[in-house]
Amino acid sequence: MTGTASTARPAEVTASDSPFPMELWSEAVCSRRAIPDTLASGAPAPGTTDPDQDPLPAGPRLPLAPPPLRLPPAPGSPAGLADPAVLAALLHYSYGLLQHDPTPGGRPLHRAVASARCRYPSELTLVTPEAAYRFDALHHQLVGLDGSSAARRPPAPGSSAFLVITSRFARTARLYGDYAPRLCAQEAGMLLGAVHLVAAALGLRARPGADLGTLLGLCADWLPGTGEHPMAYVELGSESRSVGGPATPRADEPAWLPPDLASVLRARHSGAAIFDPDPVPAPAQLLPDLGAALADAPFDDFSCHLLVGRVTGTEPGHHVHNGGRTRLVYDGDPLPLLEQIGQTEGRVSVNFRATACTAYIAVRRGEAVAKYGADAFRRLHLTAGAVAHRICVVAARHGLCARVHNGYDAARAAHLLGLSPDEETVLFQVALGTARPSASFRVPVVF
Ligand SMILES: Cc1cc2nc3c(=O)[nH]c(=O)nc-3n(C[C@H](O)[C@H](O)[C@H](O)COP(=O)(O)O)c2cc1C
């Protein structure tokens, strides 16, 4: 089967193939008109209840090794993908099932990456030169997608491999109707960021990719004919190397990475249903760590506006991260700005009076549309999503919850944050704060 970029079939791509028509920019980014009324009741959007839209993978199943409780697992341990513990850790901490919330009426299953109302439309597929394997997070297994005996073989030592991200829009559309492509694009980006981050913590060489021709080539032999959209891939290096323990960080290990990423990811949390955190200052180290995590992001074609309210040792103000550096652009309480930008249909979306800091991730839409046409939507959401996930992880490292919240006015954000008119667009609003004690609780899931 076709499995690597080198063997990938060249793919002819035209703008009309895009699952992201140009109208999405105004319908799904700049307005919330596309969200159906059914969302309020949690009922499925009309015409979206067909169970055949979302079949479970049916191929041969490969149990994965138990994921190590720490990341990296141990000082000096081998880090190649052929090591079953490394493969298990990569999949589990990128997109595995990490928490169970048994509260009646709650959302029971929580994975390593945030997902709007826990629909988890993204799929993660390991593609090797021999076969493709779908990650089944619920059972912590791989499922061979081509049904051949080759699908029973794990990646061979030294072979190249890709983790390919696809998205089943229908899963999210059941609640969100035509707004689903926007959420699915955001979530694919967050998953891309997650895979890249966990691979780095495991000492793997990982290169995130968005090239559409390579992506379609990687998906050529196993993607279902309908219902699943190719989104992105991460190329994983064939070489293995030793990873350092917390006492001896590798020379290229980002300084902001927590010494035990696994425990941070297990604690990652989007906060309670209404985001109304405790109004206490966040630790002083939050801002340097955010700056370092943004500077080390896998893409650099974004800017991040940090509206700081309550962080120890930092006056309230508006900071901008751009081109690897963070600078203060406005000294003063950002609350009026936040309450004008962060609105859902005239109502303030989260309690900005109690948040520590809110991040707005902006991209150069004009430039990207001129270069990529309709595919700019997918590409820019990959960049912004990868950055958004990093922000969530930094928040978790400091004991904070981070809420991706799409209740913001993109046009007002562009104006009030001083973005270039008709060029830059905000794709993510992420509010950070200290969680209050809550009636619900989450049990860690251990495989
Ligand atoms: C792309 C995206 C958009 C989201 N939009 C909203 C939103 O508009 N309002 C909201 O309250 N939560 C929103 N969320 C938060 C999710 O509902 C939350 O991540 C989910 O409940 C999972 O919780 P967890 O991250 O703690 O596991 C969004 C999450 C994502 C990933």
XYZ file of N, CA, C and O in Angstrom, residues 109-294:
744
model
N -16.395 11.334 28.557
C -15.067 10.945 28.066
C -14.256 12.177 27.668
O -14.721 13.015 26.887
N -13.060 12.271 28.220
C -12.183 13.410 27.913
C -10.841 12.905 27.412
O -10.225 12.049 28.026
N -10.441 13.462 26.291
C -9.205 12.998 25.661
C -8.092 14.017 25.855
O -8.281 15.056 26.475
N -6.909 13.715 25.304
C -5.724 14.536 25.569
C -5.847 15.940 24.992
O -5.142 16.855 25.430
N -6.727 16.112 24.015
C -6.904 17.402 23.362
C -8.349 17.842 23.580
O -9.258 17.011 23.601
N -8.568 19.131 23.735
C -9.932 19.644 23.914
C -10.755 19.412 22.644
O -10.209 19.337 21.541
N -12.067 19.297 22.823
C -12.948 19.131 21.672
C -14.305 19.758 22.003
O -14.834 19.540 23.097
N -14.846 20.530 21.067
C -16.130 21.202 21.330
C -17.177 20.164 21.706
O -17.458 19.246 20.935
N -17.716 20.303 22.903
C -18.701 19.375 23.481
C -18.281 17.908 23.348
O -19.112 17.015 23.177
N -16.973 17.699 23.388
C -16.406 16.339 23.417
C -16.896 15.470 22.257
O -17.149 14.272 22.439
N -17.007 16.032 21.068
C -17.435 15.235 19.908
C -16.256 14.489 19.284
O -16.447 13.527 18.554
N -15.045 14.966 19.465
C -13.822 14.332 18.955
C -13.959 13.888 17.493
O -13.918 12.693 17.179
N -14.116 14.845 16.578
C -14.259 14.477 15.169
C -12.951 14.030 14.508
O -12.982 13.392 13.465
N -11.805 14.385 15.114
C -10.529 14.038 14.474
C -10.249 12.548 14.627
O -10.646 11.924 15.612
N -9.555 12.009 13.641
C -9.060 10.633 13.696
C -7.554 10.675 13.487
O -7.041 11.522 12.742
N -6.864 9.737 14.143
C -5.405 9.675 14.039
C -5.042 8.323 13.429
O -5.476 7.277 13.931
N -4.282 8.341 12.343
C -3.940 7.094 11.646
C -2.431 7.016 11.469
O -1.809 7.957 10.965
N -1.859 5.902 11.906
C -0.427 5.659 11.727
C -0.240 5.040 10.346
O -0.826 3.995 10.048
N 0.537 5.687 9.504
C 0.764 5.189 8.145
C 2.240 4.832 8.002
O 3.116 5.683 8.202
N 2.510 3.562 7.715
C 3.882 3.101 7.482
C 3.955 2.614 6.029
O 2.915 2.495 5.371
N 5.151 2.300 5.528
C 5.203 1.797 4.143
C 4.390 0.518 3.967
O 3.952 0.206 2.872
N 4.176 -0.237 5.055
C 3.460 -1.510 4.923
C 1.948 -1.376 5.041
O 1.200 -2.091 4.384
N 1.481 -0.526 5.913
C 0.043 -0.541 6.224
C -0.380 0.745 6.921
O 0.454 1.583 7.278
N -1.672 0.869 7.117
C -2.227 2.008 7.865
C -3.025 1.471 9.042
O -3.735 0.474 8.922
N -2.884 2.126 10.193
C -3.531 1.668 11.423
C -4.254 2.838 12.064
O -3.649 3.861 12.361
N -5.533 2.673 12.316
C -6.327 3.703 12.984
C -6.168 3.561 14.498
O -6.233 2.455 15.035
N -5.953 4.690 15.183
C -5.873 4.658 16.652
C -7.289 4.631 17.217
O -8.081 5.544 16.959
N -7.592 3.600 17.986
C -8.871 3.498 18.686
C -8.592 3.866 20.148
O -8.113 3.040 20.935
N -8.886 5.111 20.493
C -8.505 5.628 21.823
C -9.299 4.954 22.943
O -8.791 4.740 24.037
N -10.536 4.606 22.645
C -11.410 4.036 23.670
C -10.894 2.682 24.156
O -11.007 2.337 25.331
N -10.327 1.915 23.232
C -9.812 0.589 23.599
C -8.292 0.572 23.709
O -7.717 -0.478 23.999
N -7.642 1.710 23.461
C -6.187 1.804 23.428
C -5.611 0.700 22.527
O -4.830 -0.154 22.945
N -6.058 0.722 21.276
C -5.624 -0.274 20.298
C -5.364 0.415 18.963
O -5.813 1.541 18.732
N -4.654 -0.318 18.092
C -4.579 0.095 16.692
C -5.471 -0.842 15.895
O -5.600 -2.020 16.239
N -6.063 -0.332 14.834
C -6.910 -1.167 13.978
C -6.360 -1.084 12.557
O -6.240 0.014 12.005
N -5.993 -2.239 11.993
C -5.473 -2.260 10.623
C -6.565 -1.828 9.659
O -7.680 -2.333 9.715
N -6.234 -0.869 8.782
C -7.293 -0.315 7.939
C -7.422 -0.985 6.581
O -8.433 -0.859 5.929
N -6.389 -1.719 6.157
C -6.531 -2.288 4.818
C -6.950 -3.755 4.872
O -7.138 -4.385 3.849
N -7.090 -4.309 6.068
C -7.579 -5.685 6.204
C -6.557 -6.734 5.818
O -6.808 -7.929 5.940
N -5.371 -6.359 5.376
C -4.383 -7.358 4.961
C -3.609 -7.850 6.176
O -3.648 -7.255 7.252
N -2.859 -8.942 5.987
C -2.080 -9.474 7.104
C -0.990 -8.480 7.497
O -0.534 -8.457 8.629
N -0.570 -7.626 6.542
C 0.448 -6.619 6.864
C -0.014 -5.723 7.996
O 0.784 -5.194 8.759
N -1.339 -5.578 8.112
C -1.866 -4.689 9.147
C -1.632 -5.244 10.535
O -1.896 -4.571 11.519
N -1.137 -6.484 10.637
C -0.854 -7.045 11.961
C 0.563 -6.695 12.428
O 0.934 -7.003 13.540
N 1.366 -6.106 11.512
C 2.756 -5.833 11.884
C 2.908 -4.423 12.412
O 2.491 -3.466 11.746
N 3.516 -4.258 13.585
C 3.802 -2.903 14.065
C 4.929 -2.289 13.235
O 5.575 -3.005 12.460
N 5.180 -0.994 13.351
C 6.245 -0.383 12.556
C 7.586 -1.071 12.787
O 7.947 -1.339 13.926
N 8.297 -1.364 11.706
C 9.600 -2.027 11.826
C 10.641 -1.009 12.262
O 10.526 0.173 11.932
N 11.678 -1.474 13.022
C 12.724 -0.532 13.417
C 13.315 0.137 12.180
O 13.567 -0.517 11.177
N 13.502 1.432 12.254
C 14.147 2.155 11.163
C 13.212 2.574 10.046
O 13.610 3.301 9.154
N 11.960 2.096 10.058
C 11.080 2.480 8.944
C 10.473 3.855 9.225
O 10.290 4.249 10.365
N 10.161 4.573 8.139
C 9.565 5.889 8.329
C 8.067 5.735 8.590
O 7.456 4.750 8.184
N 7.521 6.662 9.286
C 6.097 6.578 9.615
C 5.511 7.981 9.661
O 6.222 8.971 9.906
N 4.225 8.043 9.432
C 3.496 9.310 9.505
C 2.292 9.123 10.417
O 1.680 8.059 10.414
N 1.966 10.139 11.174
C 0.665 10.160 11.831
C -0.195 11.120 11.028
O 0.166 12.292 10.847
N -1.293 10.612 10.503
C -2.149 11.393 9.619
C -3.434 11.752 10.369
O -4.040 10.908 11.028
N -3.803 13.020 10.276
C -5.013 13.509 10.944
C -6.107 13.708 9.903
O -5.895 14.382 8.888
N -7.236 13.067 10.138
C -8.406 13.256 9.280
C -9.554 13.719 10.168
O -9.434 13.698 11.398
N -10.645 14.131 9.565
C -11.747 14.636 10.397
C -13.088 14.168 9.856
O -13.336 14.225 8.651
N -13.927 13.688 10.761
C -15.295 13.283 10.412
C -16.231 14.416 10.815
O -16.655 14.490 11.972
N -16.520 15.282 9.871
C -17.327 16.470 10.172
C -18.687 16.085 10.764
O -19.242 16.793 11.600
N -19.239 14.945 10.296
C -20.612 14.587 10.693
C -20.737 14.431 12.206
O -21.774 14.725 12.791
N -19.653 13.959 12.825
C -19.686 13.744 14.279
C -20.007 15.057 15.015
O -20.774 15.098 15.962
N -19.383 16.134 14.563
C -19.600 17.453 15.182
C -20.865 18.108 14.630
O -21.599 18.785 15.357
N -21.163 17.820 13.345
C -22.344 18.433 12.711
C -23.632 17.975 13.373
O -24.642 18.676 13.303
N -23.627 16.803 14.026
C -24.845 16.352 14.705
C -25.311 17.380 15.729
O -26.483 17.511 15.999
N -24.379 18.101 16.335
C -24.770 19.158 17.268
C -24.663 20.546 16.655
O -25.449 21.424 16.956
N -23.663 20.727 15.805
C -23.335 22.094 15.382
C -23.745 22.427 13.953
O -23.472 23.536 13.491
N -24.365 21.471 13.224
C -24.795 21.752 11.857
C -23.664 22.293 11.000
O -22.533 21.794 11.046
N -23.956 23.363 10.248
C -22.988 23.888 9.276
C -21.778 24.567 9.911
O -20.855 24.982 9.208
N -21.800 24.698 11.220
C -20.649 25.306 11.903
C -19.513 24.277 12.083
O -18.387 24.621 12.431
N -19.842 22.984 11.821
C -18.890 21.913 12.113
C -17.532 22.050 11.411
O -16.496 21.833 12.059
N -17.465 22.396 10.119
C -16.143 22.454 9.480
C -15.172 23.377 10.212
O -13.973 23.098 10.307
N -15.689 24.461 10.726
C -14.827 25.409 11.460
C -14.249 24.737 12.712
O -13.057 24.792 12.965
N -15.116 24.100 13.505
C -14.634 23.437 14.721
C -13.672 22.304 14.368
O -12.646 22.109 15.029
N -14.019 21.560 13.322
C -13.181 20.413 12.944
C -11.797 20.881 12.501
O -10.786 20.234 12.804
N -11.751 22.010 11.791
C -10.454 22.539 11.370
C -9.655 22.994 12.588
O -8.450 22.726 12.703
N -10.315 23.642 13.543
C -9.615 24.074 14.768
C -9.050 22.861 15.514
O -7.913 22.848 15.976
N -9.888 21.824 15.620
C -9.477 20.660 16.416
C -8.381 19.856 15.732
O -7.513 19.286 16.401
N -8.400 19.819 14.392
C -7.311 19.131 13.684
C -5.986 19.831 13.992
O -4.953 19.184 14.206
N -6.018 21.151 14.038
C -4.802 21.904 14.362
C -4.335 21.619 15.781
O -3.138 21.460 16.035
N -5.273 21.544 16.705
C -4.889 21.270 18.097
C -4.263 19.877 18.199
O -3.278 19.672 18.915
N -4.827 18.925 17.456
C -4.260 17.566 17.494
C -2.870 17.548 16.855
O -1.960 16.864 17.346
N -2.702 18.305 15.792
C -1.378 18.398 15.160
C -0.356 18.912 16.178
O 0.751 18.381 16.311
N -0.759 19.934 16.922
C 0.132 20.472 17.954
C 0.412 19.440 19.033
O 1.542 19.342 19.539
N -0.592 18.649 19.364
C -0.427 17.650 20.419
C 0.559 16.569 19.997
O 1.454 16.184 20.760
N 0.409 16.076 18.771
C 1.309 15.008 18.292
C 2.748 15.531 18.266
O 3.683 14.866 18.726
N 2.907 16.740 17.779
C 4.251 17.315 17.675
C 4.887 17.457 19.060
O 6.051 17.128 19.276
N 4.082 17.901 20.004
C 4.574 18.131 21.370
C 4.977 16.820 22.059
O 6.056 16.721 22.655
N 4.119 15.823 21.951
C 4.406 14.548 22.621
C 5.598 13.870 21.953
O 6.461 13.302 22.623
N 5.657 13.957 20.634
C 6.802 13.372 19.929
C 8.096 14.030 20.417
O 9.103 13.343 20.659
N 8.079 15.339 20.598
C 9.285 16.042 21.072
C 9.664 15.556 22.468
O 10.839 15.319 22.751
N 8.656 15.390 23.331
C 8.943 14.938 24.703
C 9.502 13.520 24.693
O 10.242 13.128 25.602
N 9.157 12.736 23.673
C 9.646 11.356 23.579
C 10.995 11.277 22.863
O 11.533 10.181 22.673
N 11.513 12.402 22.432
C 12.797 12.399 21.733
C 12.684 11.953 20.290
O 13.682 11.605 19.667
N 11.478 11.957 19.737
C 11.307 11.567 18.331
C 11.509 12.781 17.444
O 11.161 13.904 17.833
N 12.019 12.550 16.265
C 12.078 13.639 15.290
C 10.712 13.725 14.626
O 10.236 12.743 14.058
N 10.088 14.872 14.726
C 8.721 15.001 14.218
C 8.593 16.272 13.406
O 9.007 17.341 13.858
N 8.037 16.160 12.197
C 7.878 17.341 11.333
C 6.411 17.455 10.922
O 5.900 16.618 10.166
N 5.695 18.460 11.457
C 4.294 18.608 11.077
C 4.177 19.063 9.630
O 4.998 19.853 9.167
N 3.175 18.574 8.923
C 3.028 18.930 7.520
C 1.595 19.245 7.148
O 0.655 18.666 7.699
N 1.442 20.187 6.205
C 0.115 20.576 5.752
C -0.021 20.457 4.239
O -1.097 20.686 3.703
N 1.064 20.074 3.548
C 1.023 20.046 2.082
C -0.088 19.115 1.590
O -0.124 17.929 1.936
N -0.989 19.659 0.780
C -2.196 18.916 0.424
C -1.886 17.714 -0.462
O -2.475 16.633 -0.292
N -0.952 17.868 -1.398
C -0.612 16.746 -2.283
C -0.057 15.569 -1.486
O -0.469 14.415 -1.661
N 0.881 15.860 -0.574
C 1.464 14.794 0.263
C 0.382 14.156 1.121
O 0.307 12.933 1.257
N -0.470 15.000 1.671
C -1.532 14.514 2.554
C -2.473 13.557 1.810
O -2.779 12.455 2.292
N -2.907 13.962 0.634
C -3.833 13.102 -0.117
C -3.143 11.813 -0.537
O -3.746 10.738 -0.540
N -1.860 11.912 -0.858
C -1.101 10.701 -1.188
C -1.027 9.749 -0.006
O -1.196 8.535 -0.145
N -0.805 10.291 1.179
C -0.719 9.458 2.387
C -2.050 8.768 2.691
O -2.095 7.706 3.291
N -3.146 9.401 2.293
C -4.487 8.865 2.605
C -5.015 7.965 1.487
O -6.083 7.362 1.635
N -4.272 7.891 0.381
C -4.858 7.355 -0.855
C -5.478 5.965 -0.712
O -6.517 5.702 -1.289
N -4.859 5.082 0.059
C -5.311 3.686 0.022
C -6.294 3.301 1.112
O -6.748 2.164 1.150
N -6.582 4.183 2.025
C -7.420 3.741 3.143
C -8.531 4.715 3.520
O -9.431 4.361 4.267
N -8.477 5.931 2.981
C -9.502 6.909 3.384
C -10.860 6.501 2.814
O -10.970 6.223 1.629
N -11.921 6.456 3.656
C -13.242 6.131 3.117
C -13.634 7.130 2.030
O -13.194 8.282 2.054
N -14.445 6.659 1.094
C -14.833 7.493 -0.051
C -15.541 8.770 0.369
O -15.405 9.802 -0.267
N -16.305 8.703 1.445
C -17.029 9.899 1.892
C -16.912 10.036 3.406
O -16.606 9.068 4.111
N -17.156 11.235 3.873
C -17.359 11.453 5.306
C -16.116 11.709 6.131
O -16.224 12.021 7.305
N -14.931 11.555 5.552
C -13.723 11.790 6.349
C -12.762 12.650 5.534
O -12.417 12.285 4.413
N -12.335 13.750 6.103
C -11.546 14.720 5.343
C -10.086 14.714 5.793
O -9.817 14.809 6.994
N -9.145 14.625 4.851
C -7.722 14.713 5.215
C -7.400 16.115 5.732
O -7.831 17.104 5.143
N -6.655 16.214 6.827
C -6.395 17.521 7.434
C -4.904 17.839 7.556
O -4.502 18.958 7.293
N -4.097 16.884 8.011
C -2.680 17.204 8.268
C -1.918 15.915 8.530
O -2.510 14.843 8.648
N -0.606 16.030 8.634
C 0.205 14.856 8.963
C 1.437 15.288 9.754
O 1.844 16.459 9.720
N 1.995 14.349 10.485
C 3.277 14.566 11.158
C 4.209 13.467 10.676
O 3.884 12.280 10.784
N 5.327 13.865 10.125
C 6.320 12.892 9.679
C 7.209 12.564 10.865
O 7.755 13.470 11.512
N 7.326 11.283 11.160
C 8.115 10.865 12.320
C 9.433 10.287 11.826
O 9.447 9.435 10.928
N 10.528 10.754 12.412
C 11.848 10.331 11.963
C 12.095 8.867 12.243
O 11.537 8.298 13.177
N 12.921 8.250 11.403
C 13.181 6.820 11.565
C 14.219 6.558 12.648
O 14.292 5.474 13.191
N 15.032 7.578 12.948
C 16.095 7.320 13.926
C 15.558 7.358 15.337
O 14.664 8.114 15.661
N 16.127 6.531 16.169
C 15.807 6.623 17.587
C 17.032 7.175 18.311
O 18.140 7.094 17.829
N 16.801 7.747 19.449
C 17.926 8.246 20.235
C 17.517 8.237 21.694
O 16.333 8.095 22.016
N 18.507 8.387 22.538
C 18.191 8.376 23.957
C 17.552 9.692 24.361
O 17.902 10.750 23.847
N 16.591 9.599 25.258
C 16.003 10.831 25.786
C 16.543 11.069 27.185
O 16.792 10.139 27.926
N 16.740 12.317 27.517
C 17.252 12.638 28.837
C 16.145 12.654 29.871
O 14.980 12.817 29.544
N 16.492 12.464 31.111
C 15.514 12.580 32.190
C 15.414 14.017 32.615
O 16.081 14.887 32.060
N 14.595 14.299 33.594
C 14.398 15.680 34.012
C 15.678 16.352 34.484
O 15.848 17.548 34.311
N 16.604 15.560 35.065
C 17.817 16.175 35.599
C 18.793 16.552 34.488
O 19.627 17.414 34.658
N 18.680 15.903 33.326
C 19.625 16.167 32.241
C 18.864 16.445 30.953
O 18.759 15.600 30.085
N 18.286 17.650 30.838
C 17.522 17.927 29.625
C 18.407 17.876 28.382
O 19.575 18.237 28.440
N 17.841 17.395 27.254
C 18.596 17.373 26.011
C 18.901 18.797 25.593
O 18.169 19.717 25.940
N 19.961 18.935 24.792
C 20.364 20.273 24.376
C 19.231 20.960 23.621
O 19.022 22.162 23.734
N 18.460 20.179 22.807
C 17.415 20.789 21.998
C 16.044 20.711 22.658
O 15.031 20.973 22.037
N 15.996 20.310 23.924
C 14.706 20.196 24.603
C 14.205 21.586 24.990
O 14.895 22.330 25.670
N 13.000 21.952 24.566
C 12.516 23.295 24.904
C 12.438 23.489 26.409
O 11.921 22.634 27.129
N 12.933 24.624 26.901
C 13.016 24.863 28.342
C 11.646 24.908 28.990
O 11.503 24.601 30.164
N 10.623 25.289 28.235
C 9.298 25.437 28.849
C 8.594 24.098 29.037
O 7.629 24.006 29.771
N 9.090 23.043 28.329
C 8.416 21.744 28.436
C 8.454 21.270 29.878
O 9.509 21.245 30.497
N 7.298 20.890 30.433
C 7.314 20.443 31.826
C 8.158 19.191 31.990
O 8.245 18.382 31.062
N 8.799 19.030 33.161
C 9.654 17.858 33.352
C 8.876 16.550 33.224
O 9.430 15.548 32.816
N 7.583 16.551 33.567
C 6.774 15.356 33.311
C 5.515 15.781 32.555
O 4.496 16.131 33.140
N 5.631 15.746 31.232
C 4.516 16.184 30.390
C 3.272 15.328 30.615
O 2.143 15.811 30.522
N 3.477 14.042 30.944
C 2.321 13.140 31.085
C 1.385 13.619 32.189
O 0.171 13.672 32.011
N 1.964 13.992 33.339
C 1.088 14.385 34.446
C 0.391 15.712 34.123
O -0.753 15.942 34.522
N 1.061 16.567 33.368
C 0.432 17.838 32.963
C -0.736 17.563 32.009
O -1.816 18.139 32.138
N -0.528 16.646 31.068
C -1.602 16.342 30.114
C -2.776 15.658 30.804
O -3.935 15.882 30.448
N -2.467 14.838 31.817
C -3.569 14.195 32.565
C -4.387 15.234 33.329
O -5.559 15.042 33.599
N -3.747 16.354 33.673
C -4.444 17.400 34.448
C -5.075 18.468 33.554
O -5.807 19.327 34.044
N -4.783 18.429 32.256
C -5.324 19.477 31.366
C -6.851 19.496 31.451
O -7.501 18.470 31.514
N -7.418 20.682 31.453
C -8.834 20.814 31.769
C -9.352 22.095 31.130
O -8.666 23.107 31.117
N -10.583 22.047 30.601
C -11.164 23.255 30.001
C -12.019 24.048 30.980
O -12.605 25.071 30.597
N -12.147 23.553 32.218
C -12.926 24.300 33.209
C -14.404 23.916 33.197
O -14.852 23.121 32.375
N -15.140 24.510 34.116
C -16.563 24.165 34.302
C -17.408 24.707 33.149
O -16.938 25.531 32.359
N -18.667 24.238 33.085
C -19.558 24.574 31.956
C -19.582 26.082 31.677
O -19.423 26.516 30.540
N -19.774 26.877 32.727
C -19.604 28.330 32.571
C -18.197 28.631 33.057
O -17.838 28.271 34.177
N -17.412 29.306 32.239
C -16.021 29.558 32.622
C -15.976 30.757 33.567
O -15.987 31.911 33.148
N -15.938 30.435 34.860
C -16.024 31.458 35.908
C -14.979 31.123 36.975
O -15.309 30.632 38.049
N -13.698 31.374 36.661
C -12.638 30.901 37.562
C -12.547 31.707 38.853
O -13.223 32.732 39.018
N -11.701 31.209 39.756
C -11.401 31.912 40.995
C -10.575 33.159 40.630
O -9.592 33.043 39.904
N -10.942 34.335 41.134
C -10.191 35.542 40.731
C -8.879 35.701 41.494
O -8.690 36.680 42.217
N -8.001 34.729 41.350
C -6.705 34.812 42.048
C -5.590 34.908 41.011
O -5.734 34.402 39.895
N -4.478 35.566 41.363
C -3.402 35.718 40.375
C -2.757 34.384 40.011
O -2.587 33.512 40.861
N -2.431 34.242 38.727
C -1.713 33.042 38.259
C -0.240 33.179 38.623
O 0.249 34.291 38.840
N 0.496 32.058 38.675
C 1.931 32.136 38.995
C 2.698 33.021 38.002
O 2.376 33.056 36.814
N 3.716 33.705 38.518
C 4.500 34.643 37.687
C 5.124 33.950 36.473
O 5.291 34.561 35.414
N 5.458 32.685 36.627
C 6.154 31.970 35.545
C 5.247 31.702 34.344
O 5.718 31.292 33.272
N 3.933 31.935 34.505
C 3.006 31.652 33.394
C 3.424 32.395 32.117
O 3.491 31.805 31.035
N 3.717 33.696 32.248
C 3.971 34.484 31.035
C 5.286 34.116 30.350
O 5.302 33.921 29.125
N 6.405 33.970 31.101
C 7.614 33.506 30.414
C 7.426 32.142 29.748
O 7.906 31.918 28.630
N 6.688 31.253 30.399
C 6.481 29.932 29.787
C 5.597 30.017 28.547
O 5.829 29.322 27.553
N 4.582 30.882 28.600
C 3.758 31.067 27.392
C 4.617 31.615 26.253
O 4.558 31.130 25.123
N 5.440 32.609 26.572
C 6.317 33.207 25.549
C 7.241 32.160 24.949
O 7.399 32.083 23.720
N 7.829 31.315 25.807
C 8.769 30.302 25.314
C 8.041 29.242 24.492
O 8.545 28.790 23.455
N 6.847 28.866 24.927
C 6.088 27.847 24.183
C 5.653 28.380 22.826
O 5.650 27.652 21.825
N 5.310 29.661 22.764
C 4.903 30.257 21.480
C 6.112 30.395 20.549
O 6.024 30.137 19.350
